[in-house]
mmCIF file of C-alpha atoms in Angstrom:
data_model
loop_
_atom_site.group_PDB
_atom_site.id
_atom_site.type_symbol
_atom_site.label_atom_id
_atom_site.label_comp_id
_atom_site.label_asym_id
_atom_site.label_seq_id
_atom_site.Cartn_x
_atom_site.Cartn_y
_atom_site.Cartn_z
ATOM 1 C CA UNK A 1 27.853 30.608 -32.444
ATOM 2 C CA UNK A 2 27.105 30.950 -28.979
ATOM 3 C CA UNK A 3 30.026 30.924 -26.375
ATOM 4 C CA UNK A 4 29.756 30.172 -22.752
ATOM 5 C CA UNK A 5 31.257 32.104 -19.920
ATOM 6 C CA UNK A 6 35.193 31.727 -19.180
ATOM 7 C CA UNK A 7 36.299 28.794 -16.989
ATOM 8 C CA UNK A 8 39.061 29.290 -14.457
ATOM 9 C CA UNK A 9 41.949 29.061 -16.934
ATOM 10 C CA UNK A 10 40.434 31.550 -19.397
ATOM 11 C CA UNK A 11 39.044 29.273 -21.879
ATOM 12 C CA UNK A 12 35.317 29.113 -23.252
ATOM 13 C CA UNK A 13 33.182 26.415 -24.768
ATOM 14 C CA UNK A 14 31.231 27.201 -27.949
ATOM 15 C CA UNK A 15 27.892 25.885 -29.388
ATOM 16 C CA UNK A 16 27.179 25.923 -33.225
ATOM 17 C CA UNK A 17 23.709 26.291 -34.381
ATOM 18 C CA UNK A 18 23.424 24.425 -37.638
ATOM 19 C CA UNK A 19 20.495 25.085 -39.781
ATOM 20 C CA UNK A 20 19.381 23.068 -42.672
ATOM 21 C CA UNK A 21 16.714 21.167 -44.474
ATOM 22 C CA UNK A 22 15.279 17.396 -44.565
ATOM 23 C CA UNK A 23 13.915 16.332 -47.823
ATOM 24 C CA UNK A 24 10.876 14.187 -46.665
ATOM 25 C CA UNK A 25 8.949 13.121 -43.801
ATOM 26 C CA UNK A 26 10.881 10.095 -43.063
ATOM 27 C CA UNK A 27 14.417 11.341 -42.915
ATOM 28 C CA UNK A 28 16.131 12.040 -39.520
ATOM 29 C CA UNK A 29 19.354 13.160 -38.319
ATOM 30 C CA UNK A 30 21.252 10.108 -37.665
ATOM 31 C CA UNK A 31 24.728 11.008 -36.558
ATOM 32 C CA UNK A 32 27.110 14.073 -35.896
ATOM 33 C CA UNK A 33 30.925 13.401 -36.368
ATOM 34 C CA UNK A 34 33.225 15.950 -35.126
ATOM 35 C CA UNK A 35 36.904 16.369 -35.748
ATOM 36 C CA UNK A 36 39.168 19.320 -34.595
ATOM 37 C CA UNK A 37 42.627 20.135 -36.179
ATOM 38 C CA UNK A 38 44.007 23.165 -34.403
ATOM 39 C CA UNK A 39 41.817 26.218 -35.196
ATOM 40 C CA UNK A 40 39.540 24.348 -37.723
ATOM 41 C CA UNK A 41 36.578 22.422 -36.401
ATOM 42 C CA UNK A 42 34.813 19.772 -38.955
ATOM 43 C CA UNK A 43 31.419 18.668 -38.258
ATOM 44 C CA UNK A 44 29.666 16.022 -40.522
ATOM 45 C CA UNK A 45 25.742 15.547 -40.069
ATOM 46 C CA UNK A 46 24.322 12.378 -41.443
ATOM 47 C CA UNK A 47 20.900 11.490 -42.013
ATOM 48 C CA UNK A 48 19.127 8.331 -42.534
ATOM 49 C CA UNK A 49 15.810 7.273 -44.072
ATOM 50 C CA UNK A 50 13.947 4.021 -43.711
ATOM 51 C CA UNK A 51 14.042 2.031 -47.027
ATOM 52 C CA UNK A 52 10.980 0.698 -48.619
ATOM 53 C CA UNK A 53 8.624 3.289 -46.841
ATOM 54 C CA UNK A 54 6.708 5.883 -48.803
ATOM 55 C CA UNK A 55 7.468 9.155 -47.479
ATOM 56 C CA UNK A 56 5.775 12.503 -48.182
ATOM 57 C CA UNK A 57 8.145 14.848 -50.115
ATOM 58 C CA UNK A 58 7.697 17.583 -47.492
ATOM 59 C CA UNK A 59 10.835 19.836 -47.041
ATOM 60 C CA UNK A 60 11.434 20.446 -43.142
ATOM 61 C CA UNK A 61 13.482 23.022 -41.967
ATOM 62 C CA UNK A 62 15.663 21.828 -39.072
ATOM 63 C CA UNK A 63 18.159 23.510 -36.447
ATOM 64 C CA UNK A 64 20.630 21.593 -34.303
ATOM 65 C CA UNK A 65 22.653 23.045 -31.293
ATOM 66 C CA UNK A 66 26.148 21.269 -31.391
ATOM 67 C CA UNK A 67 28.502 21.955 -28.495
ATOM 68 C CA UNK A 68 31.905 22.029 -30.171
ATOM 69 C CA UNK A 69 34.559 19.817 -28.690
ATOM 70 C CA UNK A 70 37.633 21.312 -26.854
ATOM 71 C CA UNK A 71 38.340 24.686 -25.267
ATOM 72 C CA UNK A 72 38.316 27.895 -27.214
ATOM 73 C CA UNK A 73 40.496 31.025 -26.437
ATOM 74 C CA UNK A 74 38.571 34.309 -26.513
ATOM 75 C CA UNK A 75 40.128 36.938 -29.166
ATOM 76 C CA UNK A 76 41.124 33.977 -31.501
ATOM 77 C CA UNK A 77 39.683 33.050 -34.963
ATOM 78 C CA UNK A 78 38.346 29.717 -35.730
ATOM 79 C CA UNK A 79 36.900 28.026 -38.911
ATOM 80 C CA UNK A 80 33.891 25.606 -38.712
ATOM 81 C CA UNK A 81 33.233 23.315 -41.615
ATOM 82 C CA UNK A 82 29.887 21.576 -41.614
ATOM 83 C CA UNK A 83 29.277 19.189 -44.491
ATOM 84 C CA UNK A 84 31.528 21.072 -46.793
ATOM 85 C CA UNK A 85 30.541 24.521 -46.080
ATOM 86 C CA UNK A 86 32.750 26.832 -44.239
ATOM 87 C CA UNK A 87 32.281 29.726 -41.722
ATOM 88 C CA UNK A 88 35.031 31.833 -39.929
ATOM 89 C CA UNK A 89 34.165 33.169 -36.483
ATOM 90 C CA UNK A 90 36.038 35.100 -33.752
ATOM 91 C CA UNK A 91 35.455 35.027 -30.110
#
């Protein structure tokens, strides 16, 4: 997690670094959905792959920087859930 400097009201923004793998040479990140409920932030990353195209089965490591919606209070704990995996972080 990366956090940014405080704004005038004492809040900060947070950027999550999401690492993962794509299964072949044709699959791409398609959509990132984000929902926040209190101290829990949910990210759902969806990929897409063209149909009827032969793709090389090359596993590709990827990393995405996602700015989390909302403002965050320094000194507070938050939970980030990405495609079902969970990580608690403190600012």
